[in-house]
Every structure is written in structure tokens, then in C-alpha cells.
Coordinates of C-alpha atoms in Angstrom, one line a residue:
M1 CA 110.3 55.7 26.7
E2 CA 108.6 52.6 28.4
I3 CA 108.0 53.3 32.5
K4 CA 107.4 50.3 34.7
I5 CA 106.8 50.2 38.7
P6 CA 108.0 46.7 39.5
S7 CA 107.2 47.0 43.1
A8 CA 106.0 49.7 46.0
K9 CA 105.9 49.5 50.1
A10 CA 104.7 51.6 52.4
H11 CA 105.0 52.0 55.9
N12 CA 102.1 53.8 58.5
F13 CA 101.0 54.7 55.1
K14 CA 96.9 55.4 55.8
A15 CA 95.6 52.4 56.6
H16 CA 99.1 49.9 55.8
R17 CA 101.2 49.7 58.8
D18 CA 103.5 47.5 56.9
L19 CA 103.0 46.9 53.0
S20 CA 104.5 45.5 50.2
V21 CA 103.1 45.1 46.8
N22 CA 104.7 43.8 43.7
F23 CA 103.1 44.8 40.2
G24 CA 102.9 42.6 37.3
R25 CA 101.4 43.2 33.6
I26 CA 97.9 43.1 35.3
T27 CA 97.8 43.5 38.9
Q28 CA 94.2 43.1 40.5
I29 CA 93.3 44.8 44.1
T30 CA 90.4 43.6 45.1
G31 CA 88.4 44.0 48.6
D32 CA 85.9 45.3 51.0
N33 CA 85.6 48.8 51.5
A34 CA 88.0 50.7 53.9
Q35 CA 90.7 48.4 53.1
G36 CA 92.8 50.5 51.6
K37 CA 92.6 49.5 48.2
S38 CA 92.8 53.3 46.8
S39 CA 95.6 54.1 49.1
I40 CA 98.0 51.9 47.6
L41 CA 97.4 53.9 43.7
E42 CA 98.6 56.8 45.7
I43 CA 102.0 55.3 47.0
P44 CA 103.7 56.1 43.4
T45 CA 102.0 59.2 43.2
W46 CA 103.2 60.5 47.0
T47 CA 106.3 59.1 46.7
L48 CA 106.9 61.2 43.2
Y49 CA 105.1 64.3 44.2
G50 CA 103.4 64.5 47.6
T51 CA 100.1 64.0 46.1
D52 CA 97.4 62.0 45.4
T53 CA 96.4 60.3 42.2
M54 CA 94.6 63.4 41.3
G55 CA 97.6 65.7 42.1
S56 CA 95.8 67.3 45.1
K57 CA 97.9 67.7 48.1
L58 CA 98.2 64.8 50.7
D59 CA 99.0 63.7 54.2
P60 CA 99.0 59.8 54.3
S61 CA 99.4 59.8 57.9
P62 CA 97.4 57.6 59.8
T63 CA 94.4 58.5 62.0
N64 CA 93.3 55.4 63.9
Y65 CA 96.4 53.9 65.2
E66 CA 99.4 55.1 66.7
Y67 CA 102.6 55.3 64.4
D68 CA 106.3 56.3 64.7
A69 CA 107.2 57.5 60.8
V70 CA 105.5 57.7 57.4
L71 CA 107.4 56.2 54.4
S72 CA 106.5 55.0 51.1
E73 CA 108.7 53.8 48.4
T74 CA 108.7 53.4 44.6
L75 CA 110.6 51.4 42.6
L76 CA 110.7 52.5 39.0
D77 CA 111.9 51.0 36.1
I78 CA 112.3 53.4 32.9
D79 CA 113.7 51.7 30.0
G80 CA 115.1 49.1 32.3
K81 CA 117.1 51.2 34.2
Q82 CA 116.0 51.2 37.8
V83 CA 115.8 53.9 40.5
L84 CA 114.3 53.1 44.0
L85 CA 112.6 56.4 45.1
G86 CA 111.3 57.4 48.8
R87 CA 109.2 60.0 50.3
G88 CA 108.4 60.0 54.4
I89 CA 107.4 61.9 57.3
E90 CA 109.5 61.7 60.5
K91 CA 109.3 64.0 63.5
G92 CA 106.4 65.9 61.3
K93 CA 109.1 66.8 58.6
T94 CA 109.2 65.4 55.2
T95 CA 112.3 63.0 54.4
Y96 CA 113.5 62.1 50.9
Y97 CA 115.4 59.0 49.8
I98 CA 117.2 58.1 46.3
N99 CA 118.2 54.2 46.3
E100 CA 117.8 54.4 50.0
V101 CA 120.4 57.1 50.5
P102 CA 118.9 60.2 52.5
S103 CA 118.5 63.5 49.8
K104 CA 118.1 67.0 50.0
A105 CA 114.5 68.0 48.7
G106 CA 116.0 69.8 45.5
D107 CA 118.0 66.7 44.5
F108 CA 115.0 64.8 44.6
D109 CA 112.8 67.0 43.1
E110 CA 115.6 67.4 40.1
I111 CA 115.7 63.8 40.0
V112 CA 112.0 63.0 39.3
K113 CA 111.7 65.8 37.3
S114 CA 114.6 64.6 34.8
L115 CA 112.3 61.6 34.7
F116 CA 109.4 62.5 33.1
D117 CA 106.8 65.1 32.8
K118 CA 104.2 65.2 36.1
D119 CA 101.1 66.3 33.8
L120 CA 101.7 63.7 31.4
F121 CA 102.5 61.1 34.0
L122 CA 99.7 61.8 36.3
S123 CA 97.6 61.5 33.0
L124 CA 98.6 58.1 32.0
Y125 CA 98.8 56.7 35.6
N126 CA 95.3 57.6 36.4
P127 CA 92.6 58.4 33.3
S128 CA 90.8 60.6 35.6
Y129 CA 93.5 63.2 36.2
F130 CA 93.8 64.9 32.9
F131 CA 90.2 65.5 33.2
T132 CA 90.7 67.9 36.7
L133 CA 93.2 70.2 34.9
H134 CA 92.2 73.3 33.4
W135 CA 91.1 73.3 29.7
S136 CA 94.0 75.3 28.4
T137 CA 96.2 72.9 30.0
Q138 CA 94.5 69.8 28.8
R139 CA 94.7 71.4 25.2
D140 CA 98.5 72.1 25.5
L141 CA 99.0 68.8 26.9
L142 CA 97.4 67.1 24.0
L143 CA 98.9 69.3 21.4
R144 CA 101.9 69.2 23.1
Y145 CA 102.7 65.6 21.6
V146 CA 100.8 66.2 18.1
A147 CA 103.0 67.2 15.4
P148 CA 101.8 70.5 14.2
V149 CA 100.4 70.8 10.7
S150 CA 102.6 72.1 8.0
N151 CA 102.8 75.3 6.7
K152 CA 102.7 73.8 3.5
E153 CA 99.8 71.7 4.1
V154 CA 97.9 74.7 5.1
F155 CA 98.8 76.6 2.1
T156 CA 97.6 73.7 -0.2
E157 CA 94.4 73.0 1.7
M158 CA 93.8 76.5 1.8
S159 CA 93.8 76.6 -1.9
R160 CA 92.1 73.5 -2.8
T161 CA 88.7 74.1 -4.8
S162 CA 87.6 70.4 -4.8
P163 CA 87.7 67.5 -2.2
E164 CA 88.9 65.2 -5.4
Q165 CA 91.8 67.5 -6.5
K166 CA 94.9 66.0 -6.0
S167 CA 97.5 67.7 -3.9
K168 CA 100.3 68.0 -6.4
D169 CA 97.5 69.7 -8.9
I170 CA 96.8 72.4 -6.1
K171 CA 97.8 75.8 -7.6
L172 CA 97.7 78.4 -4.2
N173 CA 95.4 80.9 -4.4
P174 CA 96.4 84.7 -3.9
Q175 CA 96.4 84.4 -0.1
A176 CA 98.3 81.1 0.1
A177 CA 100.9 82.3 -2.4
K178 CA 101.4 85.7 -0.6
L179 CA 101.7 84.1 2.8
S180 CA 104.1 81.5 1.7
E181 CA 106.4 84.0 0.4
L182 CA 106.0 86.6 3.5
V183 CA 107.0 83.6 6.1
K184 CA 110.2 82.9 4.6
K185 CA 111.3 86.1 6.2
H186 CA 108.8 86.5 9.3
T187 CA 106.6 84.1 11.5
L188 CA 102.8 84.2 11.3
Q189 CA 102.6 86.1 14.5
Q190 CA 105.3 88.3 13.5
L191 CA 103.3 89.2 10.1
G192 CA 100.5 89.8 12.3
E193 CA 102.0 92.3 14.3
I194 CA 103.8 93.8 11.3
H195 CA 100.6 94.6 9.4
K196 CA 98.2 95.1 12.2
K197 CA 100.7 98.1 13.0
N198 CA 101.1 99.5 9.3
K199 CA 97.1 99.0 8.7
N200 CA 96.4 101.6 11.6
D201 CA 99.0 103.8 11.0
K202 CA 98.0 103.7 7.1
D203 CA 94.1 104.4 8.5
T204 CA 95.7 107.7 9.8
A205 CA 98.0 108.6 6.8
Y206 CA 95.5 108.0 4.6
K207 CA 93.0 110.3 6.0
R208 CA 95.9 113.0 5.8
A209 CA 96.4 112.3 2.6
Q210 CA 93.0 112.5 1.7
G211 CA 92.8 116.0 3.5
R212 CA 96.0 117.4 1.8
T213 CA 94.6 116.3 -1.6
E214 CA 91.1 118.0 -0.9
A215 CA 93.0 121.1 0.3
L216 CA 95.2 121.7 -2.7
V217 CA 92.3 120.6 -5.0
D218 CA 90.5 123.6 -3.6
Q219 CA 93.7 126.0 -3.7
L220 CA 94.0 125.4 -7.3
Q221 CA 90.0 126.0 -8.2
K222 CA 90.7 129.2 -6.3
L223 CA 93.2 130.5 -9.2
P224 CA 91.8 132.1 -12.1
L225 CA 90.8 129.9 -15.1
A226 CA 93.7 129.1 -17.1
P227 CA 93.3 130.8 -20.7
D228 CA 92.4 128.9 -23.9
D229 CA 96.0 129.4 -25.6
I230 CA 98.8 130.2 -23.0
E231 CA 101.3 129.9 -25.6
A232 CA 99.5 132.9 -27.4
V233 CA 99.9 134.6 -24.3
K234 CA 103.2 133.9 -23.8
V235 CA 104.1 135.2 -26.9
E236 CA 102.1 138.2 -26.3
D237 CA 104.0 138.9 -23.2
A238 CA 107.3 138.8 -24.9
A239 CA 106.5 141.0 -27.5
L240 CA 105.2 143.8 -25.0
L241 CA 108.5 143.3 -23.1
E242 CA 110.5 143.5 -26.6
Q243 CA 108.6 147.2 -27.3
I244 CA 109.4 147.9 -23.6
K245 CA 113.0 147.2 -24.1
T246 CA 113.5 149.4 -27.2
L247 CA 111.5 152.4 -25.6
E248 CA 113.8 151.9 -22.7
A249 CA 117.0 151.9 -24.8
Q250 CA 115.8 155.1 -26.3
T251 CA 114.7 156.8 -23.4
D252 CA 118.1 156.0 -21.6
L253 CA 120.0 157.8 -24.7
A254 CA 118.0 160.5 -24.3
G255 CA 118.2 160.8 -20.8
E256 CA 122.0 160.9 -21.0
T257 CA 122.0 163.8 -23.6
N258 CA 119.4 165.6 -21.0
R259 CA 121.6 164.5 -18.2
K260 CA 124.4 166.2 -20.1
R261 CA 122.8 169.5 -20.7
T262 CA 121.7 169.2 -16.8
V263 CA 125.4 169.1 -16.0
L264 CA 126.5 171.9 -18.2
E265 CA 123.7 174.0 -17.0
S266 CA 124.5 173.1 -13.7
T267 CA 128.4 174.4 -14.1
I268 CA 127.5 177.7 -15.9
Q269 CA 125.2 178.5 -12.9
S270 CA 128.1 177.7 -10.8
L271 CA 130.5 180.0 -13.1
Q272 CA 128.1 182.5 -13.1
R273 CA 128.0 182.7 -9.3
Q274 CA 131.8 183.0 -9.4
I275 CA 132.1 185.7 -12.3
A276 CA 129.6 187.7 -9.5
Q277 CA 131.9 187.1 -7.1
A278 CA 134.8 188.0 -8.6
K279 CA 133.4 191.1 -10.0
D280 CA 132.6 192.4 -6.2
N281 CA 136.1 191.2 -5.3
Y282 CA 137.6 193.6 -8.2
M283 CA 135.0 196.5 -7.6
R284 CA 136.0 196.3 -3.6
V285 CA 139.8 196.7 -4.3
Y286 CA 139.1 199.5 -7.4
N287 CA 137.2 201.4 -4.5
E288 CA 139.9 201.1 -2.0
P289 CA 141.1 204.7 -1.1
I290 CA 145.0 205.8 -1.6
E291 CA 145.9 206.7 1.9
E292 CA 148.5 209.5 2.2
H293 CA 148.6 209.7 5.9
C294 CA 149.8 206.5 8.2
P295 CA 147.0 204.4 9.6
A296 CA 148.9 204.3 13.0
C297 CA 150.5 207.5 13.8
K298 CA 148.6 210.0 11.1
R299 CA 152.0 211.4 9.7
P300 CA 151.9 212.4 6.1
L301 CA 153.1 209.6 3.9
D302 CA 156.0 210.1 1.8
T303 CA 155.9 209.8 -2.2
E304 CA 157.6 206.8 -2.1
S305 CA 155.7 205.4 0.0
V306 CA 152.3 206.5 -1.8
E307 CA 153.4 205.2 -5.0
A308 CA 153.9 201.8 -3.1
V309 CA 150.5 201.6 -2.2
T310 CA 149.2 202.7 -5.7
E311 CA 151.5 200.0 -6.9
N312 CA 150.2 197.3 -4.9
K313 CA 146.5 198.2 -5.6
E314 CA 147.1 198.2 -9.4
R315 CA 148.8 194.7 -9.3
R316 CA 145.6 193.4 -7.0
K317 CA 143.3 195.1 -9.5
E318 CA 144.6 193.1 -12.5
E319 CA 144.7 189.7 -10.9
L320 CA 141.4 189.7 -9.8
R321 CA 140.4 191.2 -13.6
T322 CA 142.1 188.2 -15.1
D323 CA 140.3 185.9 -12.8
H324 CA 137.4 187.5 -13.9
Q325 CA 137.9 187.3 -17.3
K326 CA 139.0 183.6 -17.2
L327 CA 135.6 182.7 -15.5
I328 CA 133.8 184.6 -18.1
S329 CA 135.8 182.9 -21.0
E330 CA 134.9 179.4 -19.2
R331 CA 131.7 180.3 -19.4
K332 CA 131.4 181.0 -22.5
E333 CA 132.7 178.1 -23.9
L334 CA 130.2 175.9 -22.1
E335 CA 127.5 178.0 -23.2
T336 CA 128.7 177.1 -26.7
E337 CA 128.7 173.6 -25.5
L338 CA 125.2 173.6 -24.4
A339 CA 124.0 175.5 -27.3
A340 CA 125.4 172.7 -29.7
I341 CA 123.3 170.3 -27.6
E342 CA 119.5 170.0 -27.9
P343 CA 117.3 169.0 -25.3
V344 CA 115.2 165.5 -26.0
D345 CA 111.8 165.0 -25.1
V346 CA 110.9 161.2 -23.8
S347 CA 107.7 162.0 -22.2
E348 CA 105.7 160.5 -25.1
Q349 CA 108.1 157.5 -25.0
N350 CA 107.8 156.9 -21.2
A351 CA 104.1 157.4 -21.3
R352 CA 104.1 154.7 -23.8
I353 CA 106.3 152.0 -21.7
R354 CA 103.9 153.0 -18.9
E355 CA 101.0 151.9 -21.3
L356 CA 102.9 148.5 -22.4
E357 CA 103.6 147.9 -18.9
Q358 CA 100.0 147.9 -17.6
Q359 CA 99.1 145.2 -20.5
R360 CA 102.0 143.5 -19.7
D361 CA 101.1 143.2 -16.1
R362 CA 97.6 141.4 -17.4
T363 CA 99.8 138.6 -19.4
A364 CA 102.3 138.6 -16.8
D365 CA 99.4 137.8 -14.1
I366 CA 97.8 135.3 -16.9
I367 CA 101.5 133.5 -17.0
A368 CA 102.2 133.9 -13.1
A369 CA 98.7 132.0 -12.7
H370 CA 99.3 129.0 -15.3
N371 CA 102.8 128.6 -13.7
S372 CA 101.1 128.5 -10.3
R373 CA 98.1 126.4 -11.3
H374 CA 101.0 123.7 -13.0
G375 CA 103.1 124.0 -9.6
M376 CA 99.7 123.1 -7.7
Q377 CA 98.5 120.6 -10.2
A378 CA 102.1 118.8 -9.8
D379 CA 101.7 119.0 -6.0
I380 CA 98.3 117.7 -6.5
D381 CA 99.2 114.7 -8.6
K382 CA 102.0 113.6 -6.0
A383 CA 99.5 114.2 -3.2
R384 CA 97.0 111.7 -5.2
S385 CA 100.2 109.4 -5.8
D386 CA 100.8 109.4 -2.5
E387 CA 97.5 109.0 -1.5
A388 CA 97.0 105.8 -3.8
D389 CA 100.5 104.3 -2.4
T390 CA 99.1 105.0 1.3
L391 CA 95.7 103.2 0.2
A392 CA 97.6 100.1 -1.7
S393 CA 99.9 100.0 1.3
R394 CA 96.6 99.9 3.9
N395 CA 95.0 97.3 1.4
D396 CA 98.1 95.1 1.3
S397 CA 98.5 94.6 5.3
I398 CA 94.7 93.8 5.1
F399 CA 94.8 91.1 2.7
V400 CA 97.8 90.0 4.8
L401 CA 95.4 89.8 7.8
D402 CA 92.7 88.2 6.1
A403 CA 95.0 85.6 4.5
I404 CA 96.5 85.4 8.0
K405 CA 92.8 84.8 9.3
A406 CA 92.0 82.6 6.6
F407 CA 95.1 80.7 7.2
E408 CA 94.7 80.4 11.0
A409 CA 91.3 78.9 10.1
K410 CA 92.2 76.4 8.0
E411 CA 94.9 75.2 10.4
A412 CA 92.9 74.8 13.3
E413 CA 90.5 72.8 11.1
L414 CA 93.1 70.5 9.9
Q415 CA 94.6 70.4 13.3
A416 CA 91.4 69.6 15.0
T417 CA 90.8 67.0 11.9
K418 CA 94.3 65.6 13.0
V419 CA 93.3 65.6 16.6
Q420 CA 90.2 64.0 16.0
S421 CA 91.8 61.3 13.9
L422 CA 93.6 59.9 17.0
F423 CA 90.4 59.1 18.7
T424 CA 87.6 56.5 17.8
T425 CA 84.9 57.5 20.6
L426 CA 85.6 60.8 21.7
S427 CA 84.7 64.2 19.9
I428 CA 87.6 67.0 20.7
S429 CA 86.9 70.3 20.1
L430 CA 89.8 72.6 19.7
F431 CA 88.3 76.1 19.4
K432 CA 85.2 78.0 19.6
E433 CA 83.9 80.4 17.2
Q434 CA 83.3 83.8 18.1
K435 CA 80.4 86.2 17.4
N436 CA 82.8 87.9 14.7
G437 CA 83.4 84.7 12.7
E438 CA 86.7 84.3 14.5
R439 CA 87.9 81.2 16.3
K440 CA 89.1 81.1 20.0
P441 CA 91.1 78.5 21.5
D442 CA 89.0 76.0 23.2
F443 CA 89.1 72.6 24.7
V444 CA 85.8 70.3 24.9
I445 CA 85.6 66.6 25.5
E446 CA 82.6 64.8 24.6
K447 CA 81.3 61.1 24.4
D448 CA 78.1 60.5 22.3
N449 CA 77.6 64.0 22.4
K450 CA 78.0 64.0 26.1
P451 CA 80.2 66.5 27.6
Y452 CA 82.5 64.4 30.3
P453 CA 81.0 66.2 33.4
I454 CA 77.9 64.5 32.8
L455 CA 79.2 61.1 31.8
S456 CA 78.5 58.0 33.9
L457 CA 81.2 56.5 35.8
S458 CA 81.8 53.8 33.3
E459 CA 81.8 55.9 30.9
C460 CA 84.2 58.3 32.2
V461 CA 86.8 55.2 32.6
R462 CA 86.4 54.4 28.9
A463 CA 86.7 58.5 27.7
G464 CA 89.8 58.2 30.5
L465 CA 91.4 55.2 29.2
E466 CA 90.8 56.1 25.5
L467 CA 92.6 59.6 26.1
R468 CA 95.5 58.4 27.7
E469 CA 96.2 55.8 25.1
V470 CA 96.0 58.8 22.5
L471 CA 98.4 60.7 25.1
S472 CA 100.8 57.6 25.5
E473 CA 100.9 56.7 21.7
Q474 CA 101.4 60.5 21.0
S475 CA 103.9 61.4 23.5
G476 CA 106.1 58.0 23.0
V477 CA 105.7 57.3 26.8
I478 CA 104.5 53.9 28.0
S479 CA 103.3 53.8 31.8
P480 CA 101.5 51.8 34.2
V481 CA 97.6 53.1 34.4
A482 CA 95.9 52.7 37.4
V483 CA 91.6 52.0 37.4
D484 CA 89.6 52.4 40.4
N485 CA 86.0 51.1 41.2
T486 CA 86.5 48.7 38.0
E487 CA 83.3 47.1 39.6
S488 CA 81.1 50.0 37.8
T489 CA 83.0 48.9 34.5
F490 CA 82.2 45.9 32.4
K491 CA 84.9 45.7 30.2
I492 CA 88.3 47.3 30.5
K493 CA 90.6 47.2 27.2
K494 CA 94.1 45.9 27.7
S495 CA 96.3 49.0 27.8
S496 CA 99.6 49.7 26.2
G497 CA 101.5 49.6 30.1
Q498 CA 101.1 48.1 33.3
L499 CA 97.6 47.7 34.2
I500 CA 96.3 48.3 38.1
L501 CA 92.8 47.4 38.2
V502 CA 90.8 48.0 41.8
K503 CA 87.4 46.5 42.3
A504 CA 85.3 46.5 45.5
I505 CA 84.0 43.0 46.7
E506 CA 81.6 43.1 49.5
D507 CA 82.9 41.4 52.8
A508 CA 86.2 40.2 51.0
P509 CA 89.4 40.8 52.6
L510 CA 92.2 42.9 50.8
E511 CA 93.8 40.8 48.1
I512 CA 96.4 41.6 45.7
K513 CA 97.5 39.3 42.9
Q514 CA 99.1 39.4 39.3
I515 CA 96.7 38.2 36.4
G516 CA 97.4 37.5 32.6
G517 CA 95.5 38.3 29.6
E518 CA 93.3 41.2 28.9
S519 CA 90.9 41.8 31.7
E520 CA 87.2 41.6 31.4

């Protein structure tokens, strides 16, 4: 994009009551001090932004004569398309004009913003403006128009082993190879955030994993020592168990016999009590007297009544005798059955079972301890595996973070080299190295190893012109450049755009003229 300023006008603009200026390829403005030479350079910047050429707020109202209103107009030619912009002050209020049509401030600002970036235009128009910006703004403005170094180029240079090595022959080192895969899914910034978090998380998790492993090992060491041959212990335990089962089978059989005898003995005892009760019942009836008088009226019973009473007694005696005899017969049968069952003594077997169980307690404890050791060893192995996985993940994140640092350092180096290659007399520093070895963004311009603030006026002009030419070339924007105080500069190279030169000449009137060729 090429920006030209064909002409500018001013009415009551500082010292200029009415001024009309036509700018050529090279325009020279000369005159004594206080003739308004620098004010002419401010007409375009105040029209566009309401500032002077340094970007500071400006009130161009005259201070040494009466005036009705202030007005500045600047004709812009952008790639052949012209627009006339105007700014004024009427009755204390700012007025705006687009192609001489009064406009609102918002509409005017939108037009100006759509034309070009303010910082870029002022840096191209006034070579000193760039150096008034904060270093971070200077850095961003310059890098904005310099193509960044590609990831592929950085990976290649990270892996270079010698200056003579051709790019096609370079094999990516582990850090570059790792990052080249990871950046397919995430940006470097995202990778940094992911792996910083993972490293911090794994630092804590690794300490916990170490603690768990140590605790399990401590528990394992407190268990009984493992036998030399656990299989022999298992065989011994199985043999003891088999003996116990055999003896328990015997005692179970003997117990059934003894339980049967116990049931018979209990039944016989119950029958014996029933027999005694039956006998008592019989003797009670047997001893009942035969009453010959009525119990109620005491009158003597007749023979028939006495015989009926006697027969009733004999009948009851017979029934009780029969019940008694039946019980005795049942008892005898059970006694015969009991006599046929010999009691079995299992005290020896029970004693042997207890002895064998005591022996098996020892083998069972050994086997249980072995099983516990085996299970705990499995837990230890898993804990160690988890610990190793956690450490591997942590180390992987450290590796990636170190790779990112190496990438950023190489990228910074390549970017600085790329930017530096754009300049001929200026040295540009984009980074500042910290005490910890890391590089922090910075921006310092030097000429002949001297920082800009201590340069002479002539050196400042030359430094500014070189920098604005780089900005112009990189941004693709060609614009007018205004150089004030050229009397202090012996030689100014021809610029890519319109060149406006201001020179103080003692006792000379204000003169504006267009000249051709390169200004000396």
C-alpha cells in the first residue's frame, strides 16, 4: 500500500493564518526559527489524530493573534484513491470533515482507522516517533510485520550439529522429534501449561507413591520369615489335616453309638419313673377300703351296692396292673437293647486330634504368613510399578518442558538473527537473558554499540530513517516521511515514499519548494 499526501491546508493553525502546501516527491521547507516550519509537519497528524508528530495531544489554536476558527485539511492518496479529511475547532468544539462534508467524530475515526494503523503511520511519517513508544510496543510493532520463524526451521536448527551441515541431512534430536509430534495436537503454549501442571501433580503423586512403597516394605519386613521350602510345609499341613479328618470320622461313628446308648439310658430312666408312678397308683387303689355305709347319709349299703363297689375297685386294679406290667415289659426290652450296645471310649482319639490340631496351627500360621507375604509382595510390585509410571510421566513432562525451553531459545535466536539481517547499521536486541538462564522479551536499539537515547541528533535521524525503511519494507506500506532539523544531518538517503525535509536557515523567510533527485 502506498500513501501519499498531495496537499495540505491550514487556517489559523498556530502561526499560519492561511496556508496551502503542495507536496512533491521531495519537498523542502526552509526558513528561520519561529516561521512555522515544524507546524507544517503537524497538519497531517493533527488532522488524522489530533496530535503532534510525536503522538502527543495538540491544540494548534493561535496564541498571538485573534481568530474565528481553526481548520486543517489533508488530502490523502492511498493507492490512487483520494480522500480529503479535515479537523477544526469552532467555538471551543472539535469539528470533523470527510471530503468537506461535516461528519461525526465516530464516523471520522472509523475512516481513519480503516486507512492504516496509527503507530505504524506515525513511525513511518516521523522517524523519531517509534522511539517514544514503550519498548514492548516497539517490539510488537516491528515483529508484527516480520514473518515468524517456522516450527520446522526451529526443529532443524535445534538439531544442527555443525554449521556446515545441510538442512536436508539434519536428523531431529530427541527434543525436536518429541515436540514435532506434540505440536500436531497442541500449541507450544498449551503444551507448556499441560506439562507444567502434570509435573507439579506428579511431583506430589511421586512422593505419595514412594511413601506407600516404603510402608508396604516395612509391613513385609515385620511378617515371619518365609520357610526354605513352603511346599514341604503345605504337604505336612495336608497330611495333618488328613489325619484329623480320619480321627474325626472315627469319633463321629463312636459318637453315634454313644449317643444311641445315651438315648436308651435316658428312655429307661423315664420308664423307671413311670413304673414307680404306676405302682403307686395301683397301691392307692389297692388300699382303698370298701365302705358299707353311704358317705352322705351314713345309711348301710345293701349287698348289691357293696358288690358294685367291690367290682369297680377290682376293675381299676386290673387296669393299673396291666399298665404297670406293660411299662415293665417295655423297660426290659430297652435294657436288653442297651446291653447289646457296647460303649466306645474316644478319649484317646480326641486327645490325638487336639495334638494334631496344635501341630497344624504351626503349619497353618506359616502358610498364612506366606500367603500374606505373597499378597503384600504383589502390592509392593504394583506400588513400585505405579511409582515408576509416575516418575516416568514426571520425567517426560520435564523433558518436554526442557524441550520447549530449548525451542524458545533457538526460536528467539533465529528470530533475532532474522530481524537483525534487516538492518545495516543498527543492532536490535529482542531478548534479555535472566540470571536463571532463561530469556525474557526485551527490545533495545543500538547504533555503533550506543543505545538510542545517547545518540547525537544526526545519529538519531539516521537510525530513525533506517528503522522506518525496514518497517515500510516489511509492512508493505510506503508513506511520506518528514525529517525536521536537517541542518544537523549532512546526508539523508532517498526514502521509499515522499520525503519532506525541514531545514532552519538564519534570517530566511518561510519557503516551501519541491525538488527532484536525492537530497544531500
